[in-house]
Amino acid sequence: MPSRANSPNSKSDASLKSGCGGCVLRELGLCSILIGAGLESPLDRPPLPQFEKTVAARLPLFRAEERFSNVPILCEGWAAIVAHLPNGRRQILSFLLPGDFISASLLFEETLHHAAETITPVCYRSFARAELRELLFAHPKILENVASACIREKQRLEDLAIDLGRRRADARLARLILSLRERMATRGRAPSRVFNFPLRQVHIADALGMTQVHVNRVIKRFHQNGLIDLQARSLRILNEKELQRLANK
Amino acid sequence: MPSRANSPNSKSDASLKSGCGGCVLRELGLCSILIGAGLESPLDRPPLPQFEKTVAARLPLFRAEERFSNVPILCEGWAAIVAHLPNGRRQILSFLLPGDFISASLLFEETLHHAAETITPVCYRSFARAELRELLFAHPKILENVASACIREKQRLEDLAIDLGRRRADARLARLILSLRERMATRGRAPSRVFNFPLRQVHIADALGMTQVHVNRVIKRFHQNGLIDLQARSLRILNEKELQRLANK
DNA sequence: CGCTCGTTTGACTGGTGTCAAGCGCAGTGG
DNA sequence: CCACTGCGCTTGACACCAGTCAAACGAGCG
């Protein structure tokens, strides 16, 4: 049972590429929405103006109620949307993976209602809302894509509510693991059995509405039962059948 | 402490009005989105074709995974979106009040992913998706309104997840009561201290991720502490200060 | 080499779930 | 007109999942 800590404050990360041209997401996922991949008619304008920013791991990314004149998209790294309660408790509402909007709502609203923070080092790009929206109207296909991104955000929240309301700790954890794996699998390829898993136990606790201590106990049980092997920020699924069974309980 | 039951199967209800012309929601709430109230330029077409349907209380309204070629809107009564788990448990994802879309997603998707059921007798109208969407593109203001309806749905889910993940039973109940009151208050008028409350304790339990038994205990405690008075499907708030305090805990 | 961050463990507590029985109102039908 | 029935609400005894508190450990870093 490993314990690991890693450098929380590296202010820039060598693995971050510097241009959208080299971006793995360019033809894929949500970024394609914006560069217009898959449009029947190619965009009649140069690429949208954008600015790019990099933030180190485990740092606040945006404040709750922060106002935006542009809409940010995660290009690299993991982040989380987290709600802070008056009593100091926290609830993670979603994990953000490369290609996700920070929040699709920012296309239509000025303010982000919850805080965001980085989990790994993160790179994001921001697009001017006004120009983005012109695009929306000009290209129905883009509106379509944005809508479906929005729907996906909603579905994840529904799933979260169902988990928190009606499932036990082990089912929640099993589902989190499987859904993250699903999301990480680049489109087309089958989800892999071992993958990068940068979450700390606190993140899991805050996402699943449990305490960090209890997360530890459940992970330990999974480990003892030969379900998973989690170390060095890498997760290996050993018994997928059983994990699926737990998840659907 | 009252016990009440009422007729669950009256197949039509005299209080239901028969035309949209007389609808209280016409100028208000989400229906206004569709008839184009508040547009800078009036709609250049006759009102959208629509059909209307009535369903009695406590009945299934739509099945999970049901496919729609049109998008339904609740005109009268209360309903709920409810997720059914393999083990028989249920989680209510949202309560639908007059003027709400059954789900805003249905504008962009064909299928409703969870079941819906009526709480009171219900009347809803359906609009052809295709025509609705033309309207979306023709009138930016309408798209704006639809988007904000969608955002509101998302925000409620976020609030639900926070409640389920990080709040105790009494805080959840206090928040449910206050938020329903808020939603029922017709726009502009202040929320009233006593209002119609058709939910059974099972509904509350399924919405708040608790058992019906425990809901009963919490309600009883609220009652004993002079916070609320709930009988004959009518809820009176006796100590709003304290209720607010609980809700923000 | 001491500090910090994340993890691990144990003992104990407590909020909710589970099971089960009973009650009361209201609609139904003989 | 009255027993019957069903639904929703109440209540009590008990069990258990998960929270709380507290201490210690291990790995990396300055």
Coordinates of C-alpha atoms (C1' of nucleotides) in Angstrom, one line a residue:
Chain A
M1 CA 0.0 0.0 0.0
P2 CA 1.9 3.0 -1.3
S3 CA 2.1 6.5 -0.1
R4 CA 3.2 9.1 -2.5
A5 CA 3.5 12.8 -2.7
N6 CA 4.7 14.8 -5.6
S7 CA 5.8 18.3 -6.4
P8 CA 2.7 20.5 -6.1
N9 CA 4.1 23.7 -7.3
S10 CA 6.0 23.3 -10.5
K11 CA 4.9 26.5 -12.2
S12 CA 5.2 25.1 -15.7
D13 CA 5.4 21.6 -17.1
A14 CA 7.5 20.4 -20.0
S15 CA 4.9 18.1 -21.4
L16 CA 2.6 21.0 -22.1
K17 CA 2.7 21.8 -25.8
S18 CA 2.5 25.4 -26.8
G19 CA 0.3 25.6 -29.9
C20 CA -3.2 24.4 -30.8
G21 CA -1.7 23.1 -34.0
G22 CA 0.0 20.2 -32.1
C23 CA -3.0 19.6 -29.9
V24 CA -4.1 16.0 -29.7
L25 CA -7.7 17.2 -29.3
R26 CA -7.7 19.2 -32.5
E27 CA -9.8 16.7 -34.5
L28 CA -11.5 15.1 -31.6
G29 CA -13.7 15.8 -28.6
L30 CA -14.9 19.2 -27.8
C31 CA -12.2 21.3 -29.3
S32 CA -13.4 20.2 -32.7
I33 CA -16.5 22.0 -32.0
L34 CA -14.7 25.3 -32.1
I35 CA -12.3 24.9 -34.9
G36 CA -15.3 23.6 -36.8
A37 CA -14.0 20.1 -37.6
G38 CA -16.7 18.1 -39.2
L39 CA -18.6 21.0 -40.6
E40 CA -20.2 20.5 -44.0
S41 CA -19.0 23.9 -45.1
P42 CA -15.5 25.0 -43.9
L43 CA -15.3 28.1 -41.7
D44 CA -15.1 31.3 -43.7
R45 CA -12.9 33.0 -41.2
P46 CA -9.5 32.7 -39.6
P47 CA -9.2 30.7 -36.3
L48 CA -10.8 32.5 -33.4
P49 CA -8.6 34.7 -31.3
Q50 CA -7.7 32.9 -28.1
F51 CA -5.3 33.1 -25.2
E52 CA -3.6 30.4 -23.5
K53 CA -2.6 30.0 -19.8
T54 CA -0.8 27.4 -17.7
V55 CA -1.4 26.7 -14.0
A56 CA 0.5 24.3 -11.7
A57 CA -1.0 21.4 -9.9
R58 CA -3.2 21.6 -6.8
L59 CA -3.9 25.3 -7.2
P60 CA -7.1 27.4 -7.4
L61 CA -7.9 28.0 -11.0
F62 CA -11.1 30.2 -10.8
R63 CA -12.9 31.7 -7.9
A64 CA -16.6 31.0 -7.3
E65 CA -18.7 33.7 -8.8
E66 CA -15.9 34.9 -11.0
R67 CA -17.0 36.8 -14.1
F68 CA -15.8 35.9 -17.5
S69 CA -15.9 37.8 -20.8
N70 CA -14.6 34.7 -22.5
V71 CA -15.1 31.0 -22.3
P72 CA -12.2 28.8 -21.2
I73 CA -11.6 25.3 -22.4
L74 CA -9.2 22.8 -20.8
C75 CA -6.5 21.7 -23.1
E76 CA -4.2 19.7 -20.9
G77 CA -4.3 18.2 -17.4
W78 CA -7.0 17.5 -14.9
A79 CA -9.1 20.0 -13.0
A80 CA -12.2 20.0 -10.8
I81 CA -15.3 22.1 -10.2
V82 CA -15.8 22.3 -6.5
A83 CA -18.5 23.8 -4.3
H84 CA -17.5 25.2 -0.9
L85 CA -20.1 25.0 1.8
P86 CA -20.4 27.5 4.7
N87 CA -19.3 24.8 7.2
G88 CA -16.0 24.2 5.4
R89 CA -17.1 21.0 3.6
R90 CA -16.4 20.6 -0.1
Q91 CA -18.3 18.9 -2.9
I92 CA -16.6 18.2 -6.2
L93 CA -19.2 18.5 -8.9
S94 CA -17.2 17.4 -11.8
F95 CA -13.7 16.4 -12.9
L96 CA -12.5 18.2 -16.0
L97 CA -10.5 16.4 -18.6
P98 CA -8.7 17.8 -21.6
G99 CA -11.2 19.0 -24.2
D100 CA -13.9 19.9 -21.7
F101 CA -15.4 23.3 -21.3
I102 CA -14.7 24.6 -17.8
S103 CA -18.5 25.0 -18.0
A104 CA -20.6 25.1 -21.1
S105 CA -22.9 27.6 -19.3
L106 CA -20.2 30.2 -19.8
L107 CA -21.3 30.5 -23.4
F108 CA -24.6 32.1 -22.2
E109 CA -23.8 33.4 -18.8
E110 CA -21.1 35.7 -17.4
T111 CA -20.4 34.0 -14.1
L112 CA -19.1 30.6 -13.0
H113 CA -21.0 29.7 -9.9
H114 CA -18.5 27.4 -8.3
A115 CA -14.8 27.4 -7.9
A116 CA -12.4 25.5 -10.1
E117 CA -9.0 24.1 -9.1
T118 CA -6.3 22.2 -10.8
I119 CA -5.4 18.6 -10.0
T120 CA -2.5 18.2 -12.3
P121 CA -0.7 21.0 -14.1
V122 CA -3.2 22.4 -16.4
C123 CA -3.3 24.4 -19.7
Y124 CA -6.4 26.1 -20.9
R125 CA -7.4 28.4 -23.7
S126 CA -10.0 31.1 -23.7
F127 CA -12.2 32.3 -26.5
A128 CA -14.1 35.5 -26.7
R129 CA -17.7 34.7 -25.9
A130 CA -19.2 37.1 -28.5
E131 CA -17.3 35.7 -31.4
L132 CA -18.0 32.2 -30.3
R133 CA -21.6 32.8 -30.3
E134 CA -21.6 34.3 -33.7
L135 CA -20.2 31.1 -34.8
L136 CA -22.9 29.2 -33.0
F137 CA -25.6 30.9 -35.2
A138 CA -23.6 30.7 -38.4
H139 CA -23.0 27.0 -38.2
P140 CA -25.9 24.8 -36.9
K141 CA -23.5 21.9 -36.6
I142 CA -21.5 23.9 -34.0
L143 CA -24.6 24.7 -32.0
E144 CA -25.4 21.0 -32.2
N145 CA -22.0 20.1 -30.8
V146 CA -22.2 22.7 -28.0
A147 CA -25.6 21.5 -27.1
S148 CA -24.5 17.9 -26.8
A149 CA -21.5 19.0 -24.7
C150 CA -24.0 20.8 -22.4
I151 CA -26.2 17.7 -22.3
R152 CA -23.2 15.5 -21.3
E153 CA -22.4 17.9 -18.5
K154 CA -26.0 17.5 -17.3
Q155 CA -26.0 13.8 -17.6
R156 CA -22.9 13.5 -15.4
L157 CA -24.5 15.6 -12.8
E158 CA -27.6 13.3 -12.9
D159 CA -25.3 10.3 -12.5
L160 CA -23.6 12.0 -9.6
A161 CA -26.9 12.8 -7.9
I162 CA -28.0 9.2 -8.3
D163 CA -24.7 7.9 -6.9
L164 CA -24.8 10.2 -3.9
G165 CA -28.4 9.7 -3.2
R166 CA -28.8 6.0 -3.6
R167 CA -25.5 4.1 -3.7
R168 CA -23.1 2.8 -1.1
A169 CA -19.5 3.8 -0.9
D170 CA -18.1 0.9 -2.8
A171 CA -20.5 1.2 -5.6
R172 CA -19.7 4.9 -5.9
L173 CA -16.0 4.3 -6.0
A174 CA -16.4 1.5 -8.6
R175 CA -18.4 3.8 -10.8
L176 CA -16.0 6.7 -10.5
I177 CA -13.1 4.5 -11.6
L178 CA -15.0 3.0 -14.5
S179 CA -16.4 6.3 -15.7
L180 CA -13.0 8.1 -15.5
R181 CA -11.5 5.3 -17.5
E182 CA -14.2 5.6 -20.0
R183 CA -13.7 9.3 -20.4
M184 CA -9.9 9.0 -20.7
A185 CA -10.1 6.5 -23.5
T186 CA -9.4 8.5 -26.6
R187 CA -12.2 8.1 -28.9
G188 CA -12.4 5.0 -31.0
R189 CA -9.8 3.0 -29.0
A190 CA -11.0 0.6 -26.3
P191 CA -10.6 1.7 -22.7
S192 CA -7.3 0.5 -21.4
R193 CA -6.8 -1.7 -18.3
V194 CA -4.2 0.5 -16.7
F195 CA -4.3 4.3 -16.8
N196 CA -3.1 7.5 -15.3
F197 CA -4.9 8.4 -12.1
P198 CA -3.8 11.7 -10.6
L199 CA -6.6 12.0 -8.0
R200 CA -5.6 12.2 -4.3
Q201 CA -7.9 10.4 -1.8
V202 CA -9.3 13.7 -0.8
H203 CA -10.4 14.4 -4.3
I204 CA -12.3 11.1 -4.4
A205 CA -13.8 11.8 -1.0
D206 CA -15.0 15.2 -2.0
A207 CA -16.4 13.9 -5.3
L208 CA -18.2 10.9 -3.7
G209 CA -19.5 12.7 -0.6
M210 CA -17.4 10.7 1.8
T211 CA -14.5 11.3 4.2
Q212 CA -11.0 10.8 3.2
V213 CA -10.6 8.2 5.9
H214 CA -13.5 6.1 4.5
V215 CA -12.2 6.4 0.9
N216 CA -9.0 4.9 2.2
R217 CA -10.8 2.0 3.7
V218 CA -12.8 1.2 0.6
I219 CA -9.7 1.4 -1.6
K220 CA -7.9 -0.9 0.8
R221 CA -10.8 -3.4 0.6
F222 CA -10.8 -3.2 -3.3
H223 CA -7.1 -3.8 -3.2
Q224 CA -7.3 -6.8 -0.8
N225 CA -10.1 -8.3 -2.9
G226 CA -7.9 -8.1 -6.0
L227 CA -10.1 -5.6 -7.8
I228 CA -7.6 -2.8 -8.5
D229 CA -4.0 -1.9 -8.0
L230 CA -3.4 1.8 -7.3
Q231 CA 0.1 3.2 -6.9
A232 CA 2.3 5.9 -8.2
R233 CA -0.7 7.8 -9.6
S234 CA -1.4 4.9 -11.9
L235 CA -4.5 2.6 -11.6
R236 CA -4.6 -0.9 -12.9
I237 CA -7.9 -2.7 -13.1
L238 CA -7.4 -6.4 -12.0
N239 CA -10.9 -7.7 -11.9
E240 CA -13.2 -5.8 -14.2
K241 CA -16.1 -8.2 -14.0
E242 CA -16.4 -7.7 -10.3
L243 CA -15.9 -4.0 -10.5
Q244 CA -18.7 -3.8 -13.0
R245 CA -20.9 -5.9 -10.7
L246 CA -20.3 -3.5 -7.8
A247 CA -20.9 -0.5 -10.0
N248 CA -24.3 -1.8 -11.1
K249 CA -25.5 -2.7 -7.7
Chain B
M1 CA -49.8 15.0 13.1
P2 CA -52.2 14.3 10.3
S3 CA -52.5 11.3 8.0
R4 CA -54.1 11.9 4.6
A5 CA -54.7 10.0 1.5
N6 CA -56.5 11.3 -1.6
S7 CA -58.0 10.0 -4.8
P8 CA -55.1 8.9 -7.0
N9 CA -57.0 8.1 -10.1
S10 CA -59.3 10.9 -11.1
K11 CA -58.7 10.7 -14.8
S12 CA -59.5 14.4 -15.4
D13 CA -59.5 17.4 -13.2
A14 CA -61.9 20.3 -13.3
S15 CA -59.3 22.9 -12.4
L16 CA -57.4 22.2 -15.7
K17 CA -58.0 24.9 -18.2
S18 CA -58.4 23.8 -21.8
G19 CA -56.6 26.4 -23.9
C20 CA -53.2 28.1 -23.9
G21 CA -55.0 31.4 -24.3
G22 CA -56.2 31.2 -20.7
C23 CA -52.9 29.9 -19.4
V24 CA -51.4 31.8 -16.5
L25 CA -48.0 31.0 -17.8
R26 CA -48.5 32.7 -21.1
E27 CA -46.6 35.8 -20.4
L28 CA -44.4 34.3 -17.8
G29 CA -41.8 31.7 -17.1
L30 CA -40.7 29.3 -19.8
C31 CA -43.8 29.2 -22.0
S32 CA -43.0 32.8 -22.9
I33 CA -39.9 31.4 -24.5
L34 CA -42.0 29.6 -27.0
I35 CA -44.7 32.1 -27.8
G36 CA -42.0 34.6 -28.1
A37 CA -43.1 37.0 -25.4
G38 CA -40.5 39.8 -25.0
L39 CA -39.1 39.5 -28.5
E40 CA -38.0 42.7 -30.1
S41 CA -39.6 41.7 -33.3
P42 CA -42.9 39.8 -33.1
L43 CA -43.0 36.3 -34.5
D44 CA -43.7 36.3 -38.2
R45 CA -45.7 33.1 -38.0
P46 CA -48.8 31.6 -36.4
P47 CA -48.4 30.0 -33.0
L48 CA -46.6 26.6 -33.2
P49 CA -48.7 23.5 -33.7
Q50 CA -49.0 21.7 -30.4
F51 CA -51.0 19.0 -28.7
E52 CA -52.2 18.8 -25.2
K53 CA -52.6 15.9 -22.9
T54 CA -53.9 15.3 -19.4
V55 CA -52.7 12.6 -17.0
A56 CA -54.1 11.8 -13.5
A57 CA -52.0 12.0 -10.3
R58 CA -49.5 9.4 -9.2
L59 CA -49.1 7.8 -12.6
P60 CA -46.2 7.1 -14.9
L61 CA -45.9 9.9 -17.4
F62 CA -43.0 8.9 -19.6
R63 CA -40.8 5.8 -19.6
A64 CA -37.1 5.9 -19.3
E65 CA -35.4 5.9 -22.7
E66 CA -38.6 6.9 -24.4
R67 CA -38.1 8.6 -27.7
F68 CA -39.7 11.9 -28.6
S69 CA -40.3 13.5 -31.9
N70 CA -41.5 16.6 -30.1
V71 CA -40.7 18.4 -26.9
P72 CA -43.2 18.4 -24.0
I73 CA -43.7 21.2 -21.6
L74 CA -45.6 21.0 -18.3
C75 CA -48.6 23.4 -18.2
E76 CA -50.3 22.4 -15.0
G77 CA -49.6 20.2 -12.0
W78 CA -46.5 18.7 -10.5
A79 CA -44.4 15.9 -11.9
A80 CA -41.0 14.3 -11.2
I81 CA -38.1 13.0 -13.2
V82 CA -37.1 9.7 -11.5
A83 CA -34.2 7.4 -12.0
H84 CA -34.8 3.7 -11.2
L85 CA -31.8 1.6 -10.0
P86 CA -31.3 -2.1 -10.7
N87 CA -31.8 -2.8 -7.0
G88 CA -35.2 -1.2 -6.9
R89 CA -34.2 2.0 -5.3
R90 CA -35.3 5.3 -6.8
Q91 CA -33.8 8.8 -7.0
I92 CA -35.9 11.8 -8.0
L93 CA -33.7 14.1 -10.0
S94 CA -36.0 17.0 -10.3
F95 CA -39.5 18.2 -9.5
L96 CA -41.3 19.7 -12.5
L97 CA -43.5 22.7 -12.0
P98 CA -45.9 24.4 -14.4
G99 CA -43.9 26.1 -17.2
D100 CA -40.9 23.7 -17.0
F101 CA -39.6 21.7 -19.9
I102 CA -39.9 18.0 -19.1
S103 CA -36.3 18.2 -20.1
A104 CA -34.6 21.0 -22.1
S105 CA -32.3 18.3 -23.5
L106 CA -35.2 17.1 -25.7
L107 CA -34.7 20.1 -27.9
F108 CA -31.4 18.5 -29.1
E109 CA -31.8 14.9 -28.3
E110 CA -34.5 12.3 -29.1
T111 CA -34.5 10.4 -25.9
L112 CA -35.4 11.1 -22.3
H113 CA -33.0 9.2 -20.2
H114 CA -35.1 8.8 -17.1
A115 CA -38.7 8.1 -16.3
A116 CA -41.2 10.8 -15.5
E117 CA -44.2 10.5 -13.3
T118 CA -47.0 12.7 -12.2
I119 CA -47.4 13.8 -8.6
T120 CA -50.7 15.8 -9.0
P121 CA -52.9 15.7 -12.0
V122 CA -50.9 17.1 -14.9
C123 CA -51.5 18.8 -18.2
Y124 CA -48.7 19.1 -20.7
R125 CA -48.3 20.4 -24.3
S126 CA -45.9 19.1 -26.9
F127 CA -44.3 21.1 -29.7
A128 CA -42.7 19.7 -32.8
R129 CA -38.9 19.7 -32.3
A130 CA -38.1 20.7 -35.8
E131 CA -40.2 23.8 -35.8
L132 CA -39.1 24.7 -32.4
R133 CA -35.5 24.6 -33.5
E134 CA -36.2 26.8 -36.5
L135 CA -37.5 29.3 -34.1
L136 CA -34.3 29.0 -32.1
F137 CA -32.2 30.1 -35.0
A138 CA -34.6 32.8 -36.2
H139 CA -34.8 34.5 -32.9
P140 CA -31.6 34.8 -30.8
K141 CA -33.7 36.0 -27.9
I142 CA -35.4 32.6 -27.8
L143 CA -32.2 30.7 -28.0
E144 CA -31.1 32.9 -25.1
N145 CA -34.2 31.9 -23.1
V146 CA -33.9 28.2 -23.8
A147 CA -30.2 28.3 -22.8
S148 CA -31.0 29.9 -19.5
A149 CA -33.7 27.3 -18.9
C150 CA -31.1 24.7 -19.6
I151 CA -28.7 26.3 -17.2
R152 CA -31.3 26.5 -14.5
E153 CA -31.8 22.7 -14.9
K154 CA -28.1 22.2 -14.5
Q155 CA -27.9 24.4 -11.4
R156 CA -30.6 22.5 -9.7
L157 CA -28.8 19.3 -10.3
E158 CA -25.6 20.9 -8.9
D159 CA -27.5 22.0 -5.8
L160 CA -29.0 18.5 -5.5
A161 CA -25.5 16.9 -5.7
I162 CA -24.2 19.2 -3.0
D163 CA -27.1 18.4 -0.8
L164 CA -26.8 14.7 -1.2
G165 CA -23.1 14.7 -0.9
R166 CA -22.5 17.1 1.9
R167 CA -25.5 17.9 3.9
R168 CA -27.5 16.2 6.7
A169 CA -31.1 15.1 6.5
D170 CA -32.5 18.2 8.2
A171 CA -30.5 20.6 6.1
R172 CA -31.7 18.8 3.0
L173 CA -35.3 19.0 4.0
A174 CA -35.1 22.6 4.9
R175 CA -33.5 23.4 1.6
L176 CA -36.1 21.4 -0.4
I177 CA -38.9 23.3 1.3
L178 CA -37.4 26.7 0.8
S179 CA -36.5 26.0 -2.8
L180 CA -39.9 24.7 -3.7
R181 CA -41.5 27.7 -2.2
E182 CA -39.2 29.9 -4.2
R183 CA -40.1 28.2 -7.4
M184 CA -43.8 28.3 -6.7
A185 CA -43.9 32.0 -6.1
T186 CA -45.1 33.5 -9.3
R187 CA -42.7 36.0 -10.6
G188 CA -42.6 39.4 -9.0
R189 CA -44.7 38.5 -6.0
A190 CA -42.9 37.6 -2.7
P191 CA -42.9 34.0 -1.8
S192 CA -45.8 33.2 0.5
R193 CA -45.6 31.7 4.0
V194 CA -48.2 29.0 3.3
F195 CA -48.4 27.1 0.1
N196 CA -49.7 24.0 -1.7
F197 CA -47.4 21.1 -1.0
P198 CA -48.6 17.9 -2.9
L199 CA -45.5 15.8 -2.2
R200 CA -45.9 12.5 -0.3
Q201 CA -43.2 11.6 2.2
V202 CA -41.9 9.0 -0.3
H203 CA -41.3 11.7 -2.9
I204 CA -39.3 13.7 -0.4
A205 CA -37.4 10.5 0.5
D206 CA -36.6 9.7 -3.1
A207 CA -35.6 13.3 -3.8
L208 CA -33.4 13.6 -0.8
G209 CA -31.8 10.2 -0.8
M210 CA -33.3 9.1 2.4
T211 CA -35.8 6.5 3.5
Q212 CA -39.5 7.4 3.9
V213 CA -39.2 6.5 7.6
H214 CA -36.4 8.9 8.2
V215 CA -38.2 11.7 6.3
N216 CA -41.1 11.2 8.7
R217 CA -38.8 11.6 11.7
V218 CA -37.3 14.7 10.4
I219 CA -40.6 16.3 9.6
K220 CA -41.8 15.4 13.0
R221 CA -38.8 17.1 14.6
F222 CA -39.4 20.2 12.4
H223 CA -43.0 20.2 13.6
Q224 CA -42.1 19.8 17.2
N225 CA -39.6 22.6 17.0
G226 CA -42.2 24.9 15.6
L227 CA -40.5 25.3 12.2
I228 CA -43.3 24.2 9.9
D229 CA -46.9 22.9 9.9
L230 CA -47.7 20.4 7.2
Q231 CA -51.2 19.0 6.7
A232 CA -53.8 18.5 4.1
R233 CA -51.2 18.9 1.4
S234 CA -50.6 22.4 2.6
L235 CA -47.3 23.7 4.1
R236 CA -47.1 26.6 6.5
I237 CA -43.7 28.0 7.4
L238 CA -43.8 29.0 11.1
N239 CA -40.1 29.9 11.8
E240 CA -38.5 31.0 8.6
K241 CA -35.3 32.3 10.3
E242 CA -34.5 29.0 11.8
L243 CA -35.4 27.1 8.6
Q244 CA -32.9 29.3 6.7
R245 CA -30.3 28.7 9.3
L246 CA -30.7 25.0 9.0
A247 CA -30.6 25.3 5.2
N248 CA -27.3 27.1 5.2
K249 CA -25.6 24.8 7.6
Chain C
dC1 C1' 17.5 15.8 8.7
dG2 C1' 13.4 17.8 9.8
dC3 C1' 9.2 19.3 7.3
dT4 C1' 5.2 18.7 4.6
dC5 C1' 1.8 16.2 2.2
dG6 C1' -0.7 12.2 1.5
dT7 C1' -1.8 7.9 3.3
dT8 C1' -2.8 4.3 6.8
dT9 C1' -4.9 2.4 11.1
dG10 C1' -7.6 1.9 15.3
dA11 C1' -11.3 3.0 18.7
dC12 C1' -15.4 5.0 19.2
dT13 C1' -19.7 7.6 17.8
dG14 C1' -23.7 8.6 15.5
dG15 C1' -26.8 9.5 11.8
dT16 C1' -29.7 6.7 8.9
dG17 C1' -31.3 2.4 7.2
dT18 C1' -34.1 -1.8 8.1
dC19 C1' -37.8 -4.4 9.8
dA20 C1' -42.1 -4.7 11.5
dA21 C1' -46.4 -3.4 13.4
dG22 C1' -50.1 -0.3 13.9
dC23 C1' -53.1 3.7 12.9
dG24 C1' -56.4 6.8 10.4
dC25 C1' -58.7 8.5 6.6
dA26 C1' -61.4 8.0 2.5
dG27 C1' -63.2 5.5 -1.2
dT28 C1' -65.7 1.0 -2.4
dG29 C1' -69.0 -2.3 -2.5
dG30 C1' -72.2 -5.4 -0.4
Chain D
dC1 C1' -75.0 2.1 6.3
dC2 C1' -71.1 -0.2 7.6
dA3 C1' -67.2 -3.4 7.1
dC4 C1' -63.4 -3.8 4.1
dT5 C1' -59.4 -2.3 1.9
dG6 C1' -55.5 0.5 0.4
dC7 C1' -52.6 4.1 0.9
dG8 C1' -49.9 7.1 3.4
dC9 C1' -48.3 8.2 7.9
dT10 C1' -46.3 7.0 12.7
dT11 C1' -43.5 4.7 15.9
dG12 C1' -40.1 1.6 18.2
dA13 C1' -36.2 -1.6 18.4
dC14 C1' -32.2 -2.6 16.5
dA15 C1' -28.3 -2.8 13.0
dC16 C1' -24.7 -0.9 10.4
dC17 C1' -22.4 2.1 7.3
dA18 C1' -19.7 5.9 7.5
dG19 C1' -18.0 10.0 10.2
dT20 C1' -14.9 11.7 13.9
dC21 C1' -10.7 12.0 16.4
dA22 C1' -6.2 11.0 16.9
dA23 C1' -1.8 9.2 16.1
dA24 C1' 1.7 7.4 13.2
dC25 C1' 4.1 6.3 8.9
dG26 C1' 6.5 6.9 4.4
dA27 C1' 8.3 9.5 0.6
dG28 C1' 10.1 13.4 -1.3
dC29 C1' 12.1 18.0 -0.8
dG30 C1' 14.8 21.9 0.7

